[in-house]
């Protein structure tokens, strides 16, 4: 079956075609970051309007690239939430309209489920059960994943998400929006330059005895440093390095404890911060030492994309539970939506 995936939860319009026998056939992404960069953050109304402009041309493009036509589609999966309500509605309504006219099933997918299943698109892929570290701009969670739809929350951030902390800290360092990748680049350059570390930042909640995280204090610690120091490029690099080390340390230690607590040996890292090189190498190195394996999505599928939505939708459509579910033409979006609670999401 050919599944079209549509992702419009925030500032990326992602579209992909996944075939249940042939795998991922094509995908396309339009990032709005340049447009929002002018305002220092995502402007929801501009995001919705831009999704409207991009989504249909992207669908045509992915179909052309894979050599298919609309009438070949067997199902459509769209991001139902969580995210910006207006932006979500664009993907949901296009999916519903296409599904209605083509008389094919339309399925709402949880954005975080998309992220956490995305490493299954790569080879070698993890097999259930595994621990997932979800680190995006809006979420930081450790989950025990026992199967499709069987997610147990082990812990999460009590304040800022890891990506949000990267972005806010980058802003303090004058790195623009979205700052995560820029901050990470600066930190890596500092590290490669061989200069000694100049600052030591706290590791929040490292010994809290649970799997929760807190990153807002770290950002405040950076603010204190920024106010005290004369901001040369070198100092900026040293602060970026200290910040990245602190976040990576906490994420690594908590992920390894989650493996120990659950007795599982596979760790899946997903979400935008999963693109962070230092996090990837540190986790891989430490996990290997305890005989565990870390799985990442391809770099291009770490941040928001349509492939993860098409794939999660295809998995759900193939599962026996989904095939029994009655599909209809109503659609809804859930701007706030816990992954553990998704089976109970309101239908309309
Ligand atoms: O998963 P994602 O694309 O969107 C959400 O669902 O939130 O994640 C975006 C977040 C942003 O906060 C961005 O700064 C962060 O991921 N990010 C990074 C890196 N690449 C993206 N943070 C640290 N290092 C990176 N290389
Ligand atoms: Zn995301």
PDB file of N, CA and C and ligand atoms in Angstrom, residues 9 12 111-112 115 135-139 162-164 166-167 178-181 184 244 271-273 275-277 302-304, ligand 1:
ATOM      1  N   UNK A   9       3.175  20.423  11.740  1.00  0.00           N
ATOM      2  CA  UNK A   9       2.889  20.786  13.132  1.00  0.00           C
ATOM      3  C   UNK A   9       3.535  22.085  13.580  1.00  0.00           C
ATOM      4  N   UNK A  12       7.925  23.446   9.606  1.00  0.00           N
ATOM      5  CA  UNK A  12       8.425  22.689   8.466  1.00  0.00           C
ATOM      6  C   UNK A  12       7.247  22.002   7.767  1.00  0.00           C
ATOM      7  N   UNK A 111       2.724  13.295  16.551  1.00  0.00           N
ATOM      8  CA  UNK A 111       4.025  13.785  16.073  1.00  0.00           C
ATOM      9  C   UNK A 111       5.199  13.062  16.773  1.00  0.00           C
ATOM     10  N   UNK A 112       5.063  12.852  18.077  1.00  0.00           N
ATOM     11  CA  UNK A 112       6.171  12.221  18.809  1.00  0.00           C
ATOM     12  C   UNK A 112       6.298  10.740  18.471  1.00  0.00           C
ATOM     13  N   UNK A 115       8.411  10.723  15.497  1.00  0.00           N
ATOM     14  CA  UNK A 115       9.833  10.853  15.849  1.00  0.00           C
ATOM     15  C   UNK A 115      10.377   9.541  16.406  1.00  0.00           C
ATOM     16  N   UNK A 135      14.077  14.041  22.107  1.00  0.00           N
ATOM     17  CA  UNK A 135      14.600  15.370  22.428  1.00  0.00           C
ATOM     18  C   UNK A 135      14.335  16.332  21.270  1.00  0.00           C
ATOM     19  N   UNK A 136      13.280  17.118  21.408  1.00  0.00           N
ATOM     20  CA  UNK A 136      12.928  18.040  20.321  1.00  0.00           C
ATOM     21  C   UNK A 136      12.841  19.457  20.871  1.00  0.00           C
ATOM     22  N   UNK A 137      12.309  20.362  20.047  1.00  0.00           N
ATOM     23  CA  UNK A 137      12.170  21.738  20.492  1.00  0.00           C
ATOM     24  C   UNK A 137      11.073  21.884  21.546  1.00  0.00           C
ATOM     25  N   UNK A 138      10.123  20.966  21.542  1.00  0.00           N
ATOM     26  CA  UNK A 138       9.001  21.086  22.471  1.00  0.00           C
ATOM     27  C   UNK A 138       8.960  20.016  23.545  1.00  0.00           C
ATOM     28  N   UNK A 139       9.738  18.944  23.374  1.00  0.00           N
ATOM     29  CA  UNK A 139       9.659  17.810  24.308  1.00  0.00           C
ATOM     30  C   UNK A 139      11.019  17.249  24.681  1.00  0.00           C
ATOM     31  N   UNK A 162      14.916  20.237  25.825  1.00  0.00           N
ATOM     32  CA  UNK A 162      16.345  20.347  25.498  1.00  0.00           C
ATOM     33  C   UNK A 162      16.562  21.283  24.300  1.00  0.00           C
ATOM     34  N   UNK A 163      15.758  21.110  23.246  1.00  0.00           N
ATOM     35  CA  UNK A 163      15.910  21.948  22.053  1.00  0.00           C
ATOM     36  C   UNK A 163      15.614  23.414  22.358  1.00  0.00           C
ATOM     37  N   UNK A 164      14.605  23.616  23.193  1.00  0.00           N
ATOM     38  CA  UNK A 164      14.232  24.973  23.606  1.00  0.00           C
ATOM     39  C   UNK A 164      15.406  25.618  24.355  1.00  0.00           C
ATOM     40  N   UNK A 166      18.575  24.849  24.024  1.00  0.00           N
ATOM     41  CA  UNK A 166      19.597  25.150  23.011  1.00  0.00           C
ATOM     42  C   UNK A 166      19.246  26.473  22.314  1.00  0.00           C
ATOM     43  N   UNK A 167      17.985  26.602  21.924  1.00  0.00           N
ATOM     44  CA  UNK A 167      17.568  27.794  21.172  1.00  0.00           C
ATOM     45  C   UNK A 167      17.668  29.065  22.014  1.00  0.00           C
ATOM     46  N   UNK A 178      16.817  29.393  14.182  1.00  0.00           N
ATOM     47  CA  UNK A 178      16.813  28.595  15.412  1.00  0.00           C
ATOM     48  C   UNK A 178      18.257  28.325  15.803  1.00  0.00           C
ATOM     49  N   UNK A 179      18.556  28.484  17.056  1.00  0.00           N
ATOM     50  CA  UNK A 179      19.958  28.531  17.450  1.00  0.00           C
ATOM     51  C   UNK A 179      20.624  27.197  17.727  1.00  0.00           C
ATOM     52  N   UNK A 180      19.830  26.130  17.935  1.00  0.00           N
ATOM     53  CA  UNK A 180      20.416  24.830  18.315  1.00  0.00           C
ATOM     54  C   UNK A 180      21.585  24.401  17.438  1.00  0.00           C
ATOM     55  N   UNK A 181      21.362  24.286  16.114  1.00  0.00           N
ATOM     56  CA  UNK A 181      22.467  23.836  15.255  1.00  0.00           C
ATOM     57  C   UNK A 181      23.652  24.807  15.279  1.00  0.00           C
ATOM     58  N   UNK A 184      25.593  24.387  18.521  1.00  0.00           N
ATOM     59  CA  UNK A 184      26.308  23.115  18.483  1.00  0.00           C
ATOM     60  C   UNK A 184      27.557  23.230  17.600  1.00  0.00           C
ATOM     61  N   UNK A 244      26.753  22.805  25.960  1.00  0.00           N
ATOM     62  CA  UNK A 244      26.500  21.542  25.255  1.00  0.00           C
ATOM     63  C   UNK A 244      26.963  20.342  26.106  1.00  0.00           C
ATOM     64  N   UNK A 271      14.121  13.078  17.482  1.00  0.00           N
ATOM     65  CA  UNK A 271      13.822  14.495  17.659  1.00  0.00           C
ATOM     66  C   UNK A 271      15.020  15.341  17.255  1.00  0.00           C
ATOM     67  N   UNK A 272      14.776  16.632  17.039  1.00  0.00           N
ATOM     68  CA  UNK A 272      15.787  17.532  16.489  1.00  0.00           C
ATOM     69  C   UNK A 272      17.132  17.511  17.198  1.00  0.00           C
ATOM     70  N   UNK A 273      17.131  17.452  18.542  1.00  0.00           N
ATOM     71  CA  UNK A 273      18.399  17.476  19.280  1.00  0.00           C
ATOM     72  C   UNK A 273      19.185  16.175  19.044  1.00  0.00           C
ATOM     73  N   UNK A 275      20.089  15.282  16.392  1.00  0.00           N
ATOM     74  CA  UNK A 275      21.059  15.594  15.323  1.00  0.00           C
ATOM     75  C   UNK A 275      22.371  16.079  15.915  1.00  0.00           C
ATOM     76  N   UNK A 276      22.395  16.329  17.222  1.00  0.00           N
ATOM     77  CA  UNK A 276      23.603  16.881  17.855  1.00  0.00           C
ATOM     78  C   UNK A 276      24.748  15.860  17.865  1.00  0.00           C
ATOM     79  N   UNK A 277      25.852  16.243  17.231  1.00  0.00           N
ATOM     80  CA  UNK A 277      26.990  15.320  17.080  1.00  0.00           C
ATOM     81  C   UNK A 277      27.554  14.853  18.404  1.00  0.00           C
ATOM     82  N   UNK A 302      15.960  13.434  11.712  1.00  0.00           N
ATOM     83  CA  UNK A 302      15.969  13.790  13.136  1.00  0.00           C
ATOM     84  C   UNK A 302      15.001  14.935  13.374  1.00  0.00           C
ATOM     85  N   UNK A 303      15.120  15.970  12.549  1.00  0.00           N
ATOM     86  CA  UNK A 303      14.209  17.104  12.694  1.00  0.00           C
ATOM     87  C   UNK A 303      12.893  16.764  11.970  1.00  0.00           C
ATOM     88  N   UNK A 304      11.918  17.663  12.097  1.00  0.00           N
ATOM     89  CA  UNK A 304      10.582  17.358  11.569  1.00  0.00           C
ATOM     90  C   UNK A 304      10.610  17.030  10.076  1.00  0.00           C
TER      91      UNK A 304
HETATM   92  O1  LIG B   1      12.092  17.726  16.309  1.00  0.00           O
HETATM   93  P1  LIG B   1      12.259  19.132  15.859  1.00  0.00           P
HETATM   94  O2  LIG B   1      12.647  19.393  14.430  1.00  0.00           O
HETATM   95  O3  LIG B   1      10.985  19.984  16.099  1.00  0.00           O
HETATM   96  C1  LIG B   1      10.133  19.787  17.176  1.00  0.00           C
HETATM   97  O4  LIG B   1       9.304  18.850  17.096  1.00  0.00           O
HETATM   98  O5  LIG B   1      10.317  20.545  18.151  1.00  0.00           O
HETATM   99  O6  LIG B   1      13.350  19.783  16.829  1.00  0.00           O
HETATM  100  C2  LIG B   1      13.790  21.099  16.677  1.00  0.00           C
HETATM  101  C3  LIG B   1      14.776  21.410  17.797  1.00  0.00           C
HETATM  102  C4  LIG B   1      15.146  22.878  17.834  1.00  0.00           C
HETATM  103  O7  LIG B   1      15.068  23.327  19.165  1.00  0.00           O
HETATM  104  C5  LIG B   1      16.581  22.881  17.316  1.00  0.00           C
HETATM  105  O8  LIG B   1      17.361  23.943  17.817  1.00  0.00           O
HETATM  106  C6  LIG B   1      17.088  21.553  17.827  1.00  0.00           C
HETATM  107  O9  LIG B   1      15.993  20.671  17.617  1.00  0.00           O
HETATM  108  N1  LIG B   1      18.263  21.083  17.076  1.00  0.00           N
HETATM  109  C7  LIG B   1      19.475  20.923  17.652  1.00  0.00           C
HETATM  110  C8  LIG B   1      20.337  20.490  16.598  1.00  0.00           C
HETATM  111  N2  LIG B   1      19.616  20.408  15.442  1.00  0.00           N
HETATM  112  C9  LIG B   1      18.348  20.774  15.772  1.00  0.00           C
HETATM  113  N3  LIG B   1      19.901  21.091  18.905  1.00  0.00           N
HETATM  114  C10 LIG B   1      21.184  20.816  19.161  1.00  0.00           C
HETATM  115  N4  LIG B   1      22.074  20.412  18.242  1.00  0.00           N
HETATM  116  C11 LIG B   1      21.699  20.232  16.948  1.00  0.00           C
HETATM  117  N5  LIG B   1      22.579  19.833  16.036  1.00  0.00           N
END
